[in-house]
Amino acid sequence: EAGVAQSPRYKIIEKRQSVAFWCNPISGHATLYWYQQILGQGPKLLIQFQNNGVVDDSQLPKDRFSAERLKGVDSTLKIQPAKLEDSAVYLCASSFGLAGYEQFFGPGTRLTVL
Amino acid sequence: GEDVEQSLFLSVREGDSSVINCTYTDSSSTYLYWYKQEPGAGLQLLTYIFSNMDMKQDQRLTVLLNKKDKHLSLRIADTQTGDSAIYFCAEGGTDKLIFGTGTRLQVFP
């Protein structure tokens, strides 16, 4: 079974530039999550989708971050414009459903903002 | 509020047992989890415990839960060099996970 795929694996940009990350969840998984993991910290949930609807985006900085999952499968996370403090690993995870199903994580995209 | 704390670093000799500790604050959490993160990789679920359990054993892993003190621990028996990684505890209710800061386990020969 293929795991959660993410691209790119690494990205370096200058502050105020824009960047987008892509995630392809495990086939059949209805729930998709984006986490931000700052160096030395645990992952923090940014946004959660159930199919193509948003379940929780309470910690997403909506002035600069946006995410979509148009057909309920792949998802993109965008940052525009980026700030230095956005340097982190962005992890995508998926699960079969809500309420206690195991979350499977992708390898992450490491973003460096200079 | 939601806050999960862990010690930052643990160093053990190969073959010894490792004990990684975690404290959490949300008493309504239904599940408590342990994840492992190796360099350059995503998180891998190791084990979890339901909040009405005190202990769970899974091969070399033993999870202890003290709900009164909101304390969770992960014991790894016969620790191997391949166990070197960062270990995260996480608490969850229905679906949202709150992760701890992570404990870096270093295993030396």
mmCIF file of C-alpha atoms in Angstrom:
data_model
loop_
_atom_site.group_PDB
_atom_site.id
_atom_site.type_symbol
_atom_site.label_atom_id
_atom_site.label_comp_id
_atom_site.label_asym_id
_atom_site.label_seq_id
_atom_site.Cartn_x
_atom_site.Cartn_y
_atom_site.Cartn_z
ATOM 1 C CA GLU A 1 0.000 0.000 0.000
ATOM 2 C CA ALA A 2 1.420 3.371 -1.026
ATOM 3 C CA GLY A 3 1.886 5.862 1.772
ATOM 4 C CA VAL A 4 1.163 9.567 1.954
ATOM 5 C CA ALA A 5 3.123 11.404 -0.730
ATOM 6 C CA GLN A 6 4.334 14.983 -0.418
ATOM 7 C CA SER A 7 6.253 17.286 -2.702
ATOM 8 C CA PRO A 8 8.564 19.004 -2.842
ATOM 9 C CA ARG A 9 10.706 17.517 -0.067
ATOM 10 C CA TYR A 10 12.713 20.710 0.360
ATOM 11 C CA LYS A 11 12.082 24.325 -0.520
ATOM 12 C CA ILE A 12 14.125 27.450 0.067
ATOM 13 C CA ILE A 13 12.558 30.849 -0.583
ATOM 14 C CA GLU A 14 13.074 34.440 0.417
ATOM 15 C CA LYS A 15 10.676 36.215 2.734
ATOM 16 C CA ARG A 16 7.636 37.732 1.058
ATOM 17 C CA GLN A 17 7.729 35.097 -1.697
ATOM 18 C CA SER A 18 4.969 32.555 -2.180
ATOM 19 C CA VAL A 19 5.214 28.784 -1.891
ATOM 20 C CA ALA A 20 2.895 25.816 -2.340
ATOM 21 C CA PHE A 21 3.059 22.270 -1.039
ATOM 22 C CA TRP A 22 1.253 19.264 -2.418
ATOM 23 C CA CYS A 23 -0.064 16.163 -0.656
ATOM 24 C CA ASN A 24 -1.530 12.941 -2.006
ATOM 25 C CA PRO A 25 -3.141 10.903 0.793
ATOM 26 C CA ILE A 26 -3.523 7.164 1.020
ATOM 27 C CA SER A 27 -6.201 5.951 -1.356
ATOM 28 C CA GLY A 28 -9.592 5.792 0.308
ATOM 29 C CA HIS A 29 -8.702 8.057 3.210
ATOM 30 C CA ALA A 30 -11.397 10.650 3.685
ATOM 31 C CA THR A 31 -9.617 12.754 6.288
ATOM 32 C CA LEU A 32 -6.536 14.829 5.493
ATOM 33 C CA TYR A 33 -4.451 16.929 7.863
ATOM 34 C CA TRP A 34 -1.745 19.558 7.448
ATOM 35 C CA TYR A 35 0.643 20.046 10.367
ATOM 36 C CA GLN A 36 3.433 22.554 10.922
ATOM 37 C CA GLN A 37 6.478 21.272 12.814
ATOM 38 C CA ILE A 38 8.919 23.961 13.882
ATOM 39 C CA LEU A 39 12.413 22.734 14.756
ATOM 40 C CA GLY A 40 12.500 21.336 18.274
ATOM 41 C CA GLN A 41 8.719 21.236 18.637
ATOM 42 C CA GLY A 42 5.959 18.764 18.071
ATOM 43 C CA PRO A 43 3.644 19.017 15.070
ATOM 44 C CA LYS A 44 0.835 21.550 15.314
ATOM 45 C CA LEU A 45 -2.375 21.062 13.380
ATOM 46 C CA LEU A 46 -3.013 23.772 10.791
ATOM 47 C CA ILE A 47 -6.070 22.445 9.001
ATOM 48 C CA GLN A 48 -8.146 19.288 8.759
ATOM 49 C CA PHE A 49 -10.342 18.212 5.851
ATOM 50 C CA GLN A 50 -13.077 15.615 5.725
ATOM 51 C CA ASN A 51 -13.425 14.815 2.024
ATOM 52 C CA ASN A 52 -13.344 18.317 0.491
ATOM 53 C CA GLY A 53 -14.804 20.158 3.479
ATOM 54 C CA VAL A 54 -12.870 21.905 6.248
ATOM 55 C CA VAL A 55 -13.397 20.395 9.710
ATOM 56 C CA ASP A 56 -10.926 22.511 11.700
ATOM 57 C CA ASP A 57 -8.801 25.451 10.580
ATOM 58 C CA SER A 58 -8.695 27.291 13.887
ATOM 59 C CA GLN A 59 -4.892 27.424 13.980
ATOM 60 C CA LEU A 60 -4.345 28.328 10.339
ATOM 61 C CA PRO A 61 -2.970 31.903 9.920
ATOM 62 C CA LYS A 62 -5.563 32.793 7.346
ATOM 63 C CA ASP A 63 -3.997 36.115 6.424
ATOM 64 C CA ARG A 64 -1.165 34.253 4.689
ATOM 65 C CA PHE A 65 -1.952 30.541 4.654
ATOM 66 C CA SER A 66 -4.558 28.831 2.517
ATOM 67 C CA ALA A 67 -5.352 25.219 1.756
ATOM 68 C CA GLU A 68 -7.713 23.381 -0.495
ATOM 69 C CA ARG A 69 -8.795 19.852 -1.274
ATOM 70 C CA LEU A 70 -10.981 20.398 -4.290
ATOM 71 C CA LYS A 71 -11.909 16.837 -5.261
ATOM 72 C CA GLY A 72 -11.565 15.291 -1.843
ATOM 73 C CA VAL A 73 -8.269 13.612 -2.694
ATOM 74 C CA ASP A 74 -5.086 15.671 -3.215
ATOM 75 C CA SER A 75 -4.507 18.838 -1.238
ATOM 76 C CA THR A 76 -2.346 21.923 -1.570
ATOM 77 C CA LEU A 77 -1.159 24.243 1.175
ATOM 78 C CA LYS A 78 -0.035 27.727 0.162
ATOM 79 C CA ILE A 79 1.817 30.465 1.989
ATOM 80 C CA GLN A 80 1.654 33.973 0.561
ATOM 81 C CA PRO A 81 3.683 35.959 1.518
ATOM 82 C CA ALA A 82 6.124 33.883 3.557
ATOM 83 C CA LYS A 83 7.735 35.140 6.751
ATOM 84 C CA LEU A 84 10.933 34.014 8.429
ATOM 85 C CA GLU A 85 8.944 32.309 11.184
ATOM 86 C CA ASP A 86 7.272 30.041 8.617
ATOM 87 C CA SER A 87 10.490 28.029 8.359
ATOM 88 C CA ALA A 88 9.407 24.567 9.434
ATOM 89 C CA VAL A 89 8.560 21.089 8.210
ATOM 90 C CA TYR A 90 5.041 20.839 6.820
ATOM 91 C CA LEU A 91 3.586 17.406 7.377
ATOM 92 C CA CYS A 92 0.567 15.965 5.654
ATOM 93 C CA ALA A 93 -1.330 13.067 7.199
ATOM 94 C CA SER A 94 -4.404 11.105 6.253
ATOM 95 C CA SER A 95 -6.774 8.739 8.000
ATOM 96 C CA PHE A 96 -9.689 6.554 6.991
ATOM 97 C CA GLY A 97 -12.107 8.712 8.918
ATOM 98 C CA LEU A 98 -12.654 10.822 11.994
ATOM 99 C CA ALA A 99 -12.810 9.744 15.631
ATOM 100 C CA GLY A 100 -9.817 7.646 16.505
ATOM 101 C CA TYR A 101 -8.600 6.277 13.200
ATOM 102 C CA GLU A 102 -4.818 6.084 12.859
ATOM 103 C CA GLN A 103 -3.216 9.024 11.111
ATOM 104 C CA PHE A 104 -0.549 8.104 8.549
ATOM 105 C CA PHE A 105 2.084 10.756 7.948
ATOM 106 C CA GLY A 106 3.993 11.719 4.852
ATOM 107 C CA PRO A 107 7.730 12.519 4.928
ATOM 108 C CA GLY A 108 7.097 16.259 5.059
ATOM 109 C CA THR A 109 8.301 19.311 3.170
ATOM 110 C CA ARG A 110 11.121 21.227 4.809
ATOM 111 C CA LEU A 111 10.678 24.957 4.156
ATOM 112 C CA THR A 112 13.464 27.450 4.754
ATOM 113 C CA VAL A 113 12.590 31.134 4.511
ATOM 114 C CA LEU A 114 15.613 33.434 4.174
ATOM 115 C CA GLY B 1 -5.733 24.481 28.059
ATOM 116 C CA GLU B 2 -4.053 21.850 25.979
ATOM 117 C CA ASP B 3 -0.377 21.293 26.711
ATOM 118 C CA VAL B 4 1.721 18.152 26.452
ATOM 119 C CA GLU B 5 5.197 18.138 27.979
ATOM 120 C CA GLN B 6 8.136 15.805 27.599
ATOM 121 C CA SER B 7 11.765 15.814 28.610
ATOM 122 C CA LEU B 8 13.972 16.753 25.688
ATOM 123 C CA PHE B 9 16.671 14.120 25.716
ATOM 124 C CA LEU B 10 17.367 10.562 26.887
ATOM 125 C CA SER B 11 20.543 8.578 26.417
ATOM 126 C CA VAL B 12 20.707 4.824 27.107
ATOM 127 C CA ARG B 13 23.072 1.954 26.530
ATOM 128 C CA GLU B 14 22.137 -0.696 23.996
ATOM 129 C CA GLY B 15 20.309 -3.564 25.691
ATOM 130 C CA ASP B 16 19.034 -1.438 28.581
ATOM 131 C CA SER B 17 15.442 -0.304 28.994
ATOM 132 C CA SER B 18 14.365 3.199 28.035
ATOM 133 C CA VAL B 19 11.563 5.076 29.752
ATOM 134 C CA ILE B 20 10.147 8.173 28.098
ATOM 135 C CA ASN B 21 7.737 10.273 30.115
ATOM 136 C CA CYS B 22 4.951 12.645 29.170
ATOM 137 C CA THR B 23 2.474 14.809 31.035
ATOM 138 C CA TYR B 24 -0.711 16.147 29.554
ATOM 139 C CA THR B 25 -3.464 18.465 30.716
ATOM 140 C CA ASP B 26 -6.665 17.563 28.883
ATOM 141 C CA SER B 27 -8.450 15.012 31.052
ATOM 142 C CA SER B 28 -11.097 14.502 28.371
ATOM 143 C CA SER B 29 -8.619 12.905 25.970
ATOM 144 C CA THR B 30 -9.929 9.576 24.763
ATOM 145 C CA TYR B 31 -6.696 8.175 23.385
ATOM 146 C CA LEU B 32 -3.049 8.760 24.156
ATOM 147 C CA TYR B 33 -0.464 7.938 21.540
ATOM 148 C CA TRP B 34 3.236 7.391 21.071
ATOM 149 C CA TYR B 35 4.795 8.293 17.731
ATOM 150 C CA LYS B 36 8.351 7.771 16.497
ATOM 151 C CA GLN B 37 10.116 10.138 14.106
ATOM 152 C CA GLU B 38 13.360 9.176 12.428
ATOM 153 C CA PRO B 39 15.540 11.786 10.685
ATOM 154 C CA GLY B 40 13.971 13.093 7.489
ATOM 155 C CA ALA B 41 10.863 10.996 7.919
ATOM 156 C CA GLY B 42 7.301 11.551 8.966
ATOM 157 C CA LEU B 43 5.793 10.283 12.179
ATOM 158 C CA GLN B 44 5.092 6.606 12.672
ATOM 159 C CA LEU B 45 2.480 5.450 15.165
ATOM 160 C CA LEU B 46 4.097 3.067 17.649
ATOM 161 C CA THR B 47 1.257 2.354 20.010
ATOM 162 C CA TYR B 48 -1.699 3.945 21.733
ATOM 163 C CA ILE B 49 -3.720 3.455 24.879
ATOM 164 C CA PHE B 50 -7.366 4.087 25.525
ATOM 165 C CA SER B 51 -7.990 6.426 28.426
ATOM 166 C CA ASN B 52 -9.781 3.799 30.537
ATOM 167 C CA MET B 53 -6.728 1.532 30.537
ATOM 168 C CA ASP B 54 -3.770 1.619 32.921
ATOM 169 C CA MET B 55 -1.301 -0.391 30.918
ATOM 170 C CA LYS B 56 -0.754 -1.783 27.462
ATOM 171 C CA GLN B 57 2.042 -4.083 26.336
ATOM 172 C CA ASP B 58 3.036 -4.626 22.743
ATOM 173 C CA GLN B 59 6.182 -6.715 22.254
ATOM 174 C CA ARG B 60 9.085 -4.560 23.548
ATOM 175 C CA LEU B 61 6.815 -1.594 24.270
ATOM 176 C CA THR B 62 4.939 -1.001 27.507
ATOM 177 C CA VAL B 63 2.682 2.011 27.966
ATOM 178 C CA LEU B 64 1.630 3.097 31.443
ATOM 179 C CA LEU B 65 -1.126 5.630 32.027
ATOM 180 C CA ASN B 66 -1.774 7.409 35.315
ATOM 181 C CA LYS B 67 -4.953 9.390 34.744
ATOM 182 C CA LYS B 68 -4.949 10.923 38.198
ATOM 183 C CA ASP B 69 -1.556 12.541 37.578
ATOM 184 C CA LYS B 70 -2.115 12.897 33.794
ATOM 185 C CA HIS B 71 1.147 11.032 33.263
ATOM 186 C CA LEU B 72 1.975 8.738 30.363
ATOM 187 C CA SER B 73 5.129 6.704 29.909
ATOM 188 C CA LEU B 74 6.634 4.522 27.212
ATOM 189 C CA ARG B 75 9.067 1.790 28.185
ATOM 190 C CA ILE B 76 11.194 0.193 25.498
ATOM 191 C CA ALA B 77 12.762 -3.069 26.613
ATOM 192 C CA ASP B 78 16.134 -4.210 25.237
ATOM 193 C CA THR B 79 16.725 -0.880 23.489
ATOM 194 C CA GLN B 80 18.544 -1.177 20.158
ATOM 195 C CA THR B 81 20.453 1.357 18.071
ATOM 196 C CA GLY B 82 17.552 1.308 15.617
ATOM 197 C CA ASP B 83 15.386 2.770 18.354
ATOM 198 C CA SER B 84 17.338 6.035 18.174
ATOM 199 C CA ALA B 85 14.789 8.647 17.117
ATOM 200 C CA ILE B 86 12.518 11.358 18.476
ATOM 201 C CA TYR B 87 9.485 10.086 20.356
ATOM 202 C CA PHE B 88 6.308 12.146 20.601
ATOM 203 C CA CYS B 89 3.401 11.570 22.881
ATOM 204 C CA ALA B 90 0.055 12.922 21.737
ATOM 205 C CA GLU B 91 -3.366 13.245 23.247
ATOM 206 C CA GLY B 92 -6.560 13.080 21.269
ATOM 207 C CA GLY B 93 -10.289 13.261 21.794
ATOM 208 C CA THR B 94 -12.286 12.574 18.687
ATOM 209 C CA ASP B 95 -9.787 13.331 15.972
ATOM 210 C CA LYS B 96 -7.562 16.293 16.817
ATOM 211 C CA LEU B 97 -4.111 15.354 18.113
ATOM 212 C CA ILE B 98 -2.066 17.553 20.436
ATOM 213 C CA PHE B 99 1.590 16.594 20.305
ATOM 214 C CA GLY B 100 4.271 16.969 22.923
ATOM 215 C CA THR B 101 7.620 18.584 22.266
ATOM 216 C CA GLY B 102 9.338 15.274 21.630
ATOM 217 C CA THR B 103 12.081 13.324 23.415
ATOM 218 C CA ARG B 104 15.234 12.539 21.498
ATOM 219 C CA LEU B 105 16.395 9.016 22.378
ATOM 220 C CA GLN B 106 20.033 8.237 21.737
ATOM 221 C CA VAL B 107 21.211 4.652 22.060
ATOM 222 C CA PHE B 108 24.929 4.036 22.407
ATOM 223 C CA PRO B 109 26.780 0.703 22.217
#
